[in-house]
Amino acid sequence: METKSSGSAGIGTVLLTAVAPLAWGTTYIVTENFLPPDRPLFAATVRALPAGLILLAFRRQLPHGDWWWKAIVLGLCNIGLFFPLIFLAAYHLPGGLAATLQATSPLAVMAIAWPVIGERPPAIRIGAALVGLAGVALLVLRSTGNVDAVGLLAAAGSVLVSAVGFVLIKRWPAPTTAHSVGGRPDMLTLVSWQLVVGGLALLPVGLLVEGAPPALDGRAVLGFTWLGIAGTALAYYCWFRDLSRMPAGAASLIGLVNPVVGTLLGVVFAAEVFGVAQAFGMALVLGGVVAGQRLTRRTPPVAVAVREYPEPRPCHA
């Protein structure tokens, strides 16, 4: 038997986790101003696959045993399925509505974490997620515009697959490898596997839907370099590293910083409107994120049966 508790994370862990949504918040402005237009699947592939291959070459560790199928599941959930679904939602829904639906992710993570890893969400964290959701709606939601079933299903699917992927990161701790220090899990290697799996899954889909890759100028190369290093490799390492160390619901709430950063960058660089409603929405989002980290009471841990696995062995290339 294994027990899980919903405690608070240290400030250092919270700040390092926030690196991911801070970096992801730059994606919109970089995509609009640096990348080739109307090539979202190509952009997603270039974000994931080169970064994954570079990390894999650096670590020189391949999956072993059941980590082959686990890496495939995680790579598809967190990258290979998530990216196309979120882009499909963006094309079929107004941007504000798509972002608001994405803000339901903390609630989805909490709902899945309870039965899968025994992490029962405290009432204050559920309330914080609802407050954050309301804040995102005020921050980015303008007019619902044309809403179709494809967009809604894609948005719901993106929330579901990413929530499953996040919870499984906690259910399956990263393996130890030859690079592990003091027997600690090697999250960087696990990130490399996920990015490679996701990128390889995206590659044929992008070629089939969008055709041959476009020509890239210097601005596009600069944009892809930023997204690949900061927005993908660094962001996912920080996200998954600290997701494995703190309650899944608390970590997912930190992800709501993403639309805050995107909105601020839009105001500064694209002269987007920012009024009282947006300011109030931002305050709600940040308040919900902070409230979700500091609990007023401890919740008794919920015991869940966990299948026993042999001690992980170092992987070899």
Coordinates of C-alpha atoms in Angstrom, one line a residue:
M1 CA 0.0 0.0 0.0
E2 CA 1.1 3.5 -0.7
T3 CA -0.3 6.7 0.7
K4 CA -0.6 10.1 -0.9
S5 CA -1.2 13.4 0.8
S6 CA -2.1 16.8 -0.4
G7 CA 0.4 19.0 1.2
S8 CA 2.1 22.3 0.3
A9 CA 5.2 22.6 -1.9
G10 CA 8.2 24.8 -1.0
I11 CA 8.5 28.2 -2.5
G12 CA 11.5 27.1 -4.6
T13 CA 9.6 24.2 -6.1
V14 CA 6.6 26.5 -6.9
L15 CA 8.9 29.1 -8.6
L16 CA 10.7 26.5 -10.6
T17 CA 7.4 25.0 -11.7
A18 CA 6.3 28.4 -12.8
V19 CA 9.1 28.6 -15.3
A20 CA 7.1 26.3 -17.6
P21 CA 3.9 28.4 -17.9
L22 CA 6.1 31.6 -18.1
A23 CA 7.8 30.1 -21.1
W24 CA 4.6 28.8 -22.6
G25 CA 3.0 32.2 -22.3
T26 CA 5.5 33.5 -24.9
T27 CA 4.3 31.0 -27.5
Y28 CA 1.5 33.1 -29.0
I29 CA 3.5 36.3 -29.5
V30 CA 6.5 34.3 -30.9
T31 CA 4.2 32.3 -33.2
E32 CA 2.5 35.5 -34.5
N33 CA 5.6 37.5 -35.1
F34 CA 8.4 35.0 -36.0
L35 CA 7.0 31.7 -37.3
P36 CA 5.6 30.8 -40.8
P37 CA 1.8 31.4 -40.8
D38 CA -0.8 28.7 -40.8
R39 CA 1.6 25.8 -40.1
P40 CA 0.7 24.8 -36.5
L41 CA 1.6 21.1 -36.9
F42 CA 4.9 21.9 -38.5
A43 CA 5.6 24.3 -35.6
A44 CA 4.6 21.7 -33.0
T45 CA 6.9 19.1 -34.7
V46 CA 9.9 21.5 -34.8
R47 CA 9.3 22.4 -31.2
A48 CA 9.3 18.8 -30.0
L49 CA 11.4 16.6 -32.2
P50 CA 14.7 18.5 -32.4
A51 CA 14.7 19.3 -28.7
G52 CA 14.0 15.6 -27.9
L53 CA 16.7 14.3 -30.2
I54 CA 19.3 16.7 -28.8
L55 CA 18.4 15.7 -25.2
L56 CA 18.4 12.0 -26.2
A57 CA 21.9 12.4 -27.8
F58 CA 23.1 14.2 -24.7
R59 CA 21.8 11.6 -22.2
R60 CA 22.4 8.5 -24.5
Q61 CA 19.8 6.5 -22.7
L62 CA 17.1 4.4 -24.4
P63 CA 14.0 3.1 -22.5
H64 CA 14.3 -0.4 -21.1
G65 CA 11.7 -3.0 -20.1
D66 CA 8.2 -1.5 -19.5
W67 CA 9.5 2.0 -20.0
W68 CA 9.2 1.5 -23.8
W69 CA 5.4 1.5 -23.6
K70 CA 5.2 3.9 -20.8
A71 CA 7.4 6.4 -22.7
I72 CA 5.0 6.0 -25.7
V73 CA 1.9 6.6 -23.6
L74 CA 3.4 9.7 -21.9
G75 CA 4.8 11.1 -25.2
L76 CA 1.4 10.7 -26.9
C77 CA -0.6 12.2 -24.0
N78 CA 1.7 15.2 -23.3
I79 CA 3.0 16.0 -26.8
G80 CA 1.8 13.8 -29.7
L81 CA -2.0 14.1 -29.0
F82 CA -2.0 17.3 -27.0
F83 CA -0.4 19.5 -29.6
P84 CA -2.7 18.6 -32.5
L85 CA -5.9 18.8 -30.4
I86 CA -5.0 22.2 -28.9
F87 CA -4.2 23.6 -32.4
L88 CA -7.5 22.1 -33.8
A89 CA -9.4 23.8 -30.9
A90 CA -7.7 27.1 -31.7
Y91 CA -8.7 26.9 -35.4
H92 CA -12.3 26.1 -34.6
L93 CA -13.0 28.2 -31.6
P94 CA -12.4 31.9 -30.7
G95 CA -9.1 32.3 -29.0
G96 CA -10.5 33.5 -25.7
L97 CA -13.0 30.5 -25.5
A98 CA -10.2 28.0 -26.3
A99 CA -8.0 29.5 -23.6
T100 CA -10.9 29.5 -21.1
L101 CA -11.7 25.8 -21.8
Q102 CA -8.0 25.0 -21.3
A103 CA -8.2 26.6 -17.9
T104 CA -10.4 23.7 -16.8
S105 CA -7.3 21.6 -16.8
P106 CA -6.6 21.9 -13.0
L107 CA -10.1 20.5 -12.3
A108 CA -9.5 17.7 -14.7
V109 CA -6.2 16.8 -13.2
M110 CA -7.7 16.8 -9.7
A111 CA -10.6 14.5 -10.9
I112 CA -8.2 12.0 -12.4
A113 CA -5.5 12.2 -9.7
W114 CA -8.0 11.1 -7.0
P115 CA -8.8 7.6 -8.3
V116 CA -5.4 7.0 -10.1
I117 CA -2.9 8.0 -7.4
G118 CA -5.1 8.6 -4.4
E119 CA -4.6 12.3 -4.3
R120 CA -7.9 13.7 -2.9
P121 CA -8.2 17.4 -3.6
P122 CA -8.9 19.6 -0.6
A123 CA -11.9 21.9 -0.9
I124 CA -9.7 25.0 -0.9
R125 CA -7.8 23.7 -4.0
I126 CA -11.0 23.0 -5.9
G127 CA -12.2 26.5 -5.0
A128 CA -8.9 28.0 -6.1
A129 CA -9.3 26.2 -9.5
L130 CA -12.8 27.7 -9.9
V131 CA -11.5 31.1 -9.0
G132 CA -8.6 30.8 -11.5
L133 CA -11.0 29.6 -14.2
A134 CA -13.2 32.6 -13.7
G135 CA -10.2 34.9 -13.8
V136 CA -9.0 33.4 -17.1
A137 CA -12.5 33.9 -18.5
L138 CA -12.4 37.6 -17.5
L139 CA -8.8 37.9 -18.8
V140 CA -9.2 36.5 -22.3
L141 CA -12.9 35.8 -23.1
R142 CA -14.4 38.4 -25.3
S143 CA -17.1 37.0 -27.7
T144 CA -17.9 33.4 -28.0
G145 CA -18.3 33.9 -31.8
N146 CA -18.8 30.8 -33.9
V147 CA -18.6 27.7 -31.8
D148 CA -18.7 24.2 -33.4
A149 CA -18.7 20.7 -32.1
V150 CA -15.2 19.9 -33.6
G151 CA -13.6 22.7 -31.7
L152 CA -15.3 21.9 -28.4
L153 CA -14.4 18.2 -28.7
A154 CA -10.8 19.1 -29.5
A155 CA -10.6 21.4 -26.5
A156 CA -12.1 18.8 -24.2
G157 CA -9.7 16.2 -25.7
S158 CA -6.7 18.3 -25.2
V159 CA -7.6 18.9 -21.5
L160 CA -8.2 15.2 -21.0
V161 CA -5.1 13.8 -22.6
S162 CA -2.8 16.3 -20.9
A163 CA -4.5 15.7 -17.5
V164 CA -3.9 11.9 -17.9
G165 CA -0.3 12.5 -18.9
F166 CA 0.3 14.8 -15.9
V167 CA -1.1 12.3 -13.5
L168 CA 0.8 9.4 -15.0
I169 CA 4.0 11.3 -14.5
K170 CA 3.3 11.0 -10.8
R171 CA 2.0 7.4 -11.1
W172 CA 5.2 6.3 -12.9
P173 CA 8.2 8.0 -11.3
A174 CA 11.1 8.6 -13.7
P175 CA 13.6 5.8 -14.0
T176 CA 17.1 5.8 -12.5
T177 CA 19.8 5.8 -15.1
A178 CA 23.6 6.0 -15.3
H179 CA 23.1 9.8 -15.0
S180 CA 21.1 9.6 -11.8
V181 CA 22.8 11.3 -8.8
G182 CA 22.3 9.5 -5.6
G183 CA 19.8 7.1 -7.1
R184 CA 17.4 10.0 -7.9
P185 CA 15.0 9.7 -10.9
D186 CA 16.4 10.9 -14.2
M187 CA 13.6 13.3 -15.3
L188 CA 15.7 14.8 -18.1
T189 CA 16.0 11.5 -19.8
L190 CA 12.2 10.9 -19.4
V191 CA 11.5 14.3 -21.0
S192 CA 13.7 13.4 -24.0
W193 CA 11.8 10.2 -24.5
Q194 CA 8.5 12.0 -24.5
L195 CA 9.6 14.7 -26.9
V196 CA 11.0 12.2 -29.4
V197 CA 7.8 10.1 -29.2
G198 CA 5.5 13.1 -29.5
G199 CA 7.6 14.6 -32.3
L200 CA 7.7 11.3 -34.3
A201 CA 3.9 11.0 -33.9
L202 CA 3.4 14.6 -35.1
L203 CA 5.8 14.3 -38.1
P204 CA 3.6 12.2 -40.5
V205 CA 0.4 14.0 -39.4
G206 CA 2.0 17.4 -40.2
L207 CA 3.2 16.2 -43.6
L208 CA -0.2 14.7 -44.5
V209 CA -2.2 17.7 -43.4
E210 CA 0.1 20.6 -44.2
G211 CA 2.4 19.3 -46.9
A212 CA 6.1 19.9 -47.3
P213 CA 7.9 22.1 -44.7
P214 CA 8.0 25.8 -45.5
A215 CA 11.2 27.8 -46.2
L216 CA 12.6 29.4 -43.0
D217 CA 14.1 32.8 -42.7
G218 CA 16.3 34.1 -39.9
R219 CA 13.3 35.3 -37.8
A220 CA 11.7 31.8 -38.0
V221 CA 14.9 30.1 -37.0
L222 CA 15.2 32.5 -34.0
G223 CA 11.6 31.9 -33.1
F224 CA 11.9 28.1 -33.3
T225 CA 15.2 28.2 -31.3
W226 CA 13.4 30.1 -28.5
L227 CA 10.4 27.8 -28.5
G228 CA 12.6 24.6 -28.7
I229 CA 15.0 25.5 -25.9
A230 CA 12.9 27.7 -23.5
G231 CA 9.3 26.8 -24.4
T232 CA 9.9 23.1 -24.8
A233 CA 13.0 21.4 -23.4
L234 CA 13.5 23.7 -20.4
A235 CA 9.8 24.2 -19.8
Y236 CA 8.8 20.5 -19.8
Y237 CA 11.8 19.6 -17.7
C238 CA 10.9 22.1 -15.0
W239 CA 7.2 21.2 -15.3
F240 CA 7.6 17.4 -15.0
R241 CA 10.4 17.6 -12.4
D242 CA 8.3 19.5 -10.0
L243 CA 5.0 17.9 -10.9
S244 CA 6.6 14.7 -9.6
R245 CA 7.4 16.4 -6.3
M246 CA 4.2 18.3 -5.5
P247 CA 0.5 17.5 -5.5
A248 CA -0.8 17.3 -9.1
G249 CA -3.7 19.7 -8.4
A250 CA -1.3 22.3 -7.0
A251 CA 1.1 22.0 -9.9
S252 CA -1.7 22.2 -12.5
L253 CA -3.0 25.5 -10.9
I254 CA 0.4 27.1 -11.6
G255 CA -0.2 26.4 -15.3
L256 CA -2.9 29.2 -15.2
V257 CA 0.0 31.7 -15.2
N258 CA 0.3 30.9 -18.9
P259 CA -2.6 33.1 -20.1
V260 CA -1.5 35.9 -17.7
V261 CA 1.9 36.0 -19.4
G262 CA 0.3 35.8 -22.9
T263 CA -2.0 38.7 -22.1
L264 CA 0.7 40.9 -20.7
L265 CA 2.9 40.3 -23.7
G266 CA 0.0 41.1 -26.0
V267 CA -0.6 44.4 -24.2
V268 CA 3.1 45.4 -24.4
F269 CA 4.0 44.2 -27.9
A270 CA 0.6 44.1 -29.7
A271 CA -1.3 47.0 -28.1
E272 CA -4.1 44.7 -27.0
V273 CA -6.8 46.1 -24.8
F274 CA -6.3 45.8 -21.0
G275 CA -9.0 47.3 -18.8
V276 CA -10.6 46.8 -15.4
A277 CA -12.1 43.5 -16.3
Q278 CA -8.8 42.1 -17.4
A279 CA -7.0 43.5 -14.3
F280 CA -9.6 41.9 -12.1
G281 CA -9.3 38.6 -14.0
M282 CA -5.5 38.6 -13.6
A283 CA -5.9 39.2 -9.9
L284 CA -8.3 36.2 -9.6
V285 CA -6.0 34.0 -11.6
L286 CA -2.9 34.8 -9.4
G287 CA -5.0 34.6 -6.3
G288 CA -6.3 31.2 -7.2
V289 CA -2.7 30.0 -8.0
V290 CA -1.4 31.2 -4.6
A291 CA -4.4 29.8 -2.7
G292 CA -4.0 26.4 -4.3
Q293 CA -0.4 26.2 -2.9
R294 CA -1.1 27.1 0.7
L295 CA -3.7 24.9 2.4
T296 CA -5.6 25.9 5.5
R297 CA -5.8 22.3 6.7
R298 CA -4.2 19.0 6.0
T299 CA -6.3 16.4 4.3
P300 CA -6.0 12.9 5.6
P301 CA -4.2 10.8 3.0
V302 CA -6.2 8.3 1.0
A303 CA -4.6 4.9 0.8
V304 CA -4.5 3.3 -2.6
A305 CA -3.2 0.0 -3.7
V306 CA -0.1 0.3 -5.8
R307 CA 1.3 -2.6 -7.8
E308 CA 4.7 -3.6 -6.7
Y309 CA 7.4 -3.3 -9.3
P310 CA 11.1 -4.4 -9.0
E311 CA 13.6 -1.7 -8.1
P312 CA 14.5 0.3 -11.3
R313 CA 17.8 -0.6 -12.9
P314 CA 20.1 1.8 -14.7
C315 CA 19.3 2.0 -18.4
H316 CA 21.9 1.5 -21.0
A317 CA 22.1 3.0 -24.5

